[in-house]
Amino acid sequence: MRESLLPLLIVLLPQVTLASLQLGVPVLAPAFVAAIGMPPEAVGVIGGLIGFGSVWLFAANRAFTPVLGPLRALTVACGIAAAGAAVMLTGLWVAVFAGAVAVGFAYGVTAPAGS
């Protein structure tokens, strides 16, 4: 039991982090778009772009996760998600949309890397 707990935590922690970020951005989006002066409709666009990033990774996964390996893919995904969230904080519309795609792309790694 004890020898299987560490690998479980190594895989579970990045997955929980990425899922929290992926689900947290749309929850915070109404306050976020109001603060940077975007129209309220942009909340749906941000959520849609996160979904687009996830689907994009699912389509491109063949060139990503098998090459890096699952743990390294999760590590890279955490870096991509952090960079995407940081880019979103700039407040520029294009940067917010690009950051949303990056967060979705990073979240898309969790299913293939976890299996």
XYZ file of N, CA and C in Angstrom:
345
model
N 0.827 -1.202 0.000
C 0.000 0.000 0.000
C 0.866 1.257 0.000
N 1.878 1.262 0.847
C 2.695 2.451 1.000
C 3.477 2.777 -0.270
N 3.967 1.756 -0.989
C 4.743 2.007 -2.194
C 3.877 2.486 -3.360
N 2.592 2.306 -3.271
C 1.717 2.805 -4.339
C 1.157 4.196 -4.035
N 1.344 4.686 -2.839
C 0.805 5.998 -2.480
C 1.580 7.145 -3.127
N 2.886 7.065 -3.179
C 3.690 8.131 -3.766
C 3.407 8.321 -5.260
N 3.392 7.249 -6.069
C 3.037 7.464 -7.479
C 1.635 8.035 -7.664
N 0.710 7.606 -6.811
C -0.642 8.149 -6.891
C -0.640 9.651 -6.635
N 0.062 10.097 -5.610
C 0.122 11.524 -5.297
C 0.861 12.314 -6.370
N 1.894 11.707 -6.955
C 2.652 12.392 -8.006
C 1.772 12.668 -9.209
N 0.863 11.775 -9.527
C -0.033 11.974 -10.664
C -1.271 12.780 -10.264
N -1.756 12.570 -9.063
C -2.999 13.213 -8.639
C -2.854 14.714 -8.412
N -1.767 15.143 -7.816
C -1.592 16.557 -7.492
C -1.621 17.462 -8.732
N -0.854 17.166 -9.798
C -0.956 18.023 -10.987
C -2.336 17.970 -11.629
N -2.982 16.807 -11.598
C -4.310 16.716 -12.196
C -5.326 17.563 -11.443
N -5.270 17.540 -10.129
C -6.185 18.366 -9.327
C -5.894 19.846 -9.553
N -4.618 20.193 -9.624
C -4.240 21.588 -9.859
C -4.747 22.078 -11.211
N -4.532 21.279 -12.246
C -4.972 21.683 -13.587
C -6.494 21.739 -13.681
N -7.175 20.789 -13.065
C -8.635 20.810 -13.085
C -9.180 22.025 -12.330
N -8.551 22.366 -11.210
C -8.991 23.536 -10.444
C -8.815 24.815 -11.250
N -7.700 24.926 -11.944
C -7.470 26.112 -12.768
C -8.440 26.162 -13.937
N -8.668 25.012 -14.562
C -9.574 24.963 -15.707
C -11.000 25.325 -15.294
N -11.426 24.883 -14.136
C -12.779 25.185 -13.672
C -12.855 26.524 -12.951
N -11.745 26.985 -12.409
C -11.744 28.247 -11.676
C -11.802 29.474 -12.563
N -11.203 29.391 -13.738
C -11.205 30.550 -14.640
C -12.626 30.938 -15.045
N -13.480 30.015 -15.494
C -14.856 30.426 -15.827
C -15.660 30.928 -14.625
N -15.369 30.407 -13.437
C -16.094 30.861 -12.245
C -15.721 32.303 -11.923
N -14.446 32.630 -12.079
C -13.983 33.987 -11.786
C -14.117 34.932 -12.971
N -14.472 34.401 -14.134
C -14.517 35.213 -15.353
C -15.460 36.416 -15.277
N -16.660 36.331 -14.686
C -17.502 37.532 -14.647
C -16.842 38.721 -13.951
N -16.218 38.481 -12.824
C -15.525 39.573 -12.139
C -14.296 40.016 -12.920
N -13.640 39.064 -13.546
C -12.425 39.354 -14.296
C -12.713 40.223 -15.515
N -13.740 39.857 -16.291
C -14.033 40.633 -17.499
C -14.554 42.019 -17.162
N -15.271 42.136 -16.061
C -15.739 43.462 -15.647
C -14.569 44.354 -15.239
N -13.579 43.771 -14.593
C -12.434 44.554 -14.122
C -11.566 45.064 -15.264
N -11.483 44.317 -16.359
C -10.632 44.757 -17.465
C -11.423 45.412 -18.591
N -12.719 45.598 -18.379
C -13.519 46.345 -19.334
C -14.008 45.555 -20.530
N -14.032 44.251 -20.439
C -14.552 43.427 -21.527
C -16.068 43.328 -21.388
N -16.759 43.078 -22.476
C -18.211 42.911 -22.368
C -18.550 41.616 -21.622
N -19.721 41.557 -20.996
C -20.101 40.354 -20.237
C -20.144 39.083 -21.084
N -20.370 39.224 -22.379
C -20.427 38.055 -23.259
C -19.082 37.349 -23.353
N -18.016 38.027 -22.992
C -16.673 37.448 -23.090
C -16.488 36.276 -22.128
N -17.347 36.175 -21.113
C -17.259 35.042 -20.186
C -17.447 33.737 -20.955
N -18.426 33.706 -21.836
C -18.660 32.510 -22.640
C -17.537 32.240 -23.616
N -16.974 33.296 -24.156
C -15.854 33.127 -25.082
C -14.653 32.538 -24.351
N -14.387 33.014 -23.160
C -13.257 32.498 -22.375
C -13.475 31.013 -22.064
N -14.667 30.663 -21.627
C -14.969 29.255 -21.360
C -14.869 28.402 -22.610
N -15.342 28.928 -23.727
C -15.252 28.200 -24.989
C -13.821 28.010 -25.451
N -12.988 29.016 -25.235
C -11.584 28.891 -25.628
C -10.840 27.896 -24.756
N -11.219 27.787 -23.499
C -10.631 26.758 -22.647
C -11.003 25.375 -23.188
N -12.255 25.207 -23.555
C -12.680 23.942 -24.166
C -11.976 23.670 -25.483
N -11.790 24.723 -26.281
C -11.068 24.579 -27.548
C -9.635 24.111 -27.311
N -8.976 24.678 -26.302
C -7.606 24.262 -25.986
C -7.543 22.802 -25.572
N -8.533 22.350 -24.809
C -8.565 20.947 -24.400
C -8.753 20.024 -25.593
N -9.684 20.375 -26.457
C -9.937 19.561 -27.650
C -8.723 19.574 -28.570
N -8.064 20.713 -28.656
C -6.863 20.823 -29.474
C -5.793 19.845 -28.975
N -5.615 19.784 -27.657
C -4.624 18.847 -27.116
C -5.044 17.414 -27.353
N -6.331 17.111 -27.208
C -6.775 15.742 -27.458
C -6.441 15.329 -28.889
N -6.578 16.258 -29.825
C -6.251 15.957 -31.223
C -4.747 15.855 -31.444
N -3.971 16.639 -30.712
C -2.520 16.674 -30.898
C -1.774 15.800 -29.898
N -2.486 15.047 -29.100
C -1.857 14.292 -28.018
C -0.833 13.287 -28.521
N -1.020 12.772 -29.680
C -0.106 11.767 -30.217
C 1.340 12.289 -30.311
N 1.478 13.577 -30.482
C 2.805 14.177 -30.590
C 3.275 14.787 -29.273
N 2.511 14.647 -28.219
C 2.834 15.337 -26.972
C 3.124 14.357 -25.831
N 2.113 13.683 -25.332
C 2.264 12.836 -24.151
C 3.154 11.612 -24.391
N 3.004 10.858 -25.486
C 3.890 9.697 -25.666
C 5.365 10.083 -25.793
N 5.634 11.250 -26.350
C 7.019 11.679 -26.516
C 7.629 12.075 -25.175
N 6.892 12.829 -24.376
C 7.411 13.300 -23.092
C 7.278 12.283 -21.970
N 6.305 11.428 -22.064
C 5.973 10.537 -20.957
C 4.923 11.212 -20.094
N 4.133 10.435 -19.369
C 3.006 11.019 -18.637
C 3.392 12.010 -17.542
N 4.397 11.699 -16.739
C 4.744 12.609 -15.644
C 5.367 13.901 -16.161
N 6.225 13.786 -17.137
C 6.819 14.997 -17.699
C 5.756 15.816 -18.440
N 4.809 15.139 -19.090
C 3.731 15.857 -19.768
C 2.895 16.639 -18.761
N 2.615 16.042 -17.600
C 1.875 16.760 -16.560
C 2.675 17.945 -16.030
N 3.976 17.767 -15.890
C 4.829 18.854 -15.415
C 4.838 20.008 -16.409
N 4.998 19.682 -17.677
C 4.979 20.714 -18.722
C 3.612 21.389 -18.759
N 2.553 20.605 -18.599
C 1.205 21.167 -18.613
C 1.005 22.151 -17.461
N 1.546 21.845 -16.287
C 1.443 22.784 -15.167
C 2.148 24.093 -15.496
N 3.293 24.010 -16.148
C 3.992 25.227 -16.570
C 3.211 26.013 -17.603
N 2.608 25.307 -18.556
C 1.791 25.973 -19.582
C 0.586 26.640 -18.940
N -0.049 25.958 -17.997
C -1.217 26.535 -17.320
C -0.835 27.767 -16.515
N 0.287 27.706 -15.827
C 0.736 28.867 -15.050
C 1.056 30.035 -15.976
N 1.701 29.751 -17.090
C 2.000 30.814 -18.058
C 0.716 31.378 -18.653
N -0.238 30.511 -18.962
C -1.516 30.983 -19.501
C -2.270 31.859 -18.518
N -2.282 31.463 -17.248
C -2.951 32.278 -16.226
C -2.238 33.613 -16.051
N -0.912 33.601 -16.099
C -0.159 34.849 -15.977
C -0.424 35.775 -17.162
N -0.512 35.199 -18.343
C -0.812 36.006 -19.541
C -2.213 36.605 -19.429
N -3.147 35.852 -18.866
C -4.512 36.356 -18.713
C -4.562 37.558 -17.784
N -3.662 37.629 -16.830
C -3.652 38.726 -15.867
C -3.171 40.046 -16.455
N -2.660 40.028 -17.683
C -2.217 41.281 -18.303
C -3.394 42.207 -18.577
N -4.566 41.643 -18.792
C -5.746 42.458 -19.034
C -5.979 42.818 -20.493
N -5.116 42.397 -21.383
C -5.329 42.635 -22.812
C -6.241 41.540 -23.360
N -7.192 41.931 -24.182
C -8.168 40.965 -24.679
C -7.499 39.793 -25.370
N -6.576 40.082 -26.266
C -5.914 39.015 -27.015
C -5.138 38.109 -26.059
N -4.500 38.688 -25.069
C -3.749 37.906 -24.097
C -4.680 37.048 -23.242
N -5.835 37.584 -22.887
C -6.809 36.810 -22.109
C -7.283 35.615 -22.923
N -7.560 35.818 -24.192
C -8.033 34.722 -25.033
C -6.925 33.691 -25.264
N -5.690 34.135 -25.490
C -4.568 33.212 -25.679
C -4.288 32.445 -24.391
N -4.379 33.112 -23.257
C -4.178 32.445 -21.982
C -5.241 31.396 -21.712
N -6.475 31.676 -22.113
C -7.556 30.700 -21.939
C -7.287 29.451 -22.773
N -6.809 29.618 -23.987
C -6.464 28.463 -24.828
C -5.327 27.673 -24.176
N -4.336 28.374 -23.622
C -3.216 27.700 -22.965
C -3.673 26.918 -21.738
N -4.584 27.475 -20.962
C -5.110 26.767 -19.789
C -5.866 25.520 -20.240
N -6.668 25.640 -21.279
C -7.376 24.472 -21.808
C -6.435 23.431 -22.358
N -5.401 23.877 -23.048
C -4.404 22.953 -23.586
C -3.742 22.182 -22.451
N -3.403 22.883 -21.393
C -2.770 22.225 -20.247
C -3.718 21.253 -19.579
N -4.984 21.619 -19.456
C -5.962 20.721 -18.831
C -6.172 19.463 -19.667
N -6.051 19.591 -20.969
C -6.250 18.446 -21.847
C -5.229 17.348 -21.642
N -4.134 17.637 -20.997
C -3.091 16.628 -20.744
C -3.526 15.645 -19.663
N -4.422 16.046 -18.773
C -4.716 15.236 -17.585
C -5.274 13.867 -17.929
N -6.187 13.768 -18.866
C -6.787 12.466 -19.175
C -5.787 11.502 -19.823
N -5.085 11.901 -20.885
C -4.129 10.954 -21.466
C -2.957 10.629 -20.538
N -2.460 11.595 -19.808
C -1.318 11.346 -18.919
C -1.726 10.522 -17.712
N -2.942 10.704 -17.247
C -3.404 9.952 -16.091
C -3.711 8.500 -16.389
N -3.995 8.202 -17.641
C -4.316 6.813 -17.976
C -3.076 6.072 -18.402
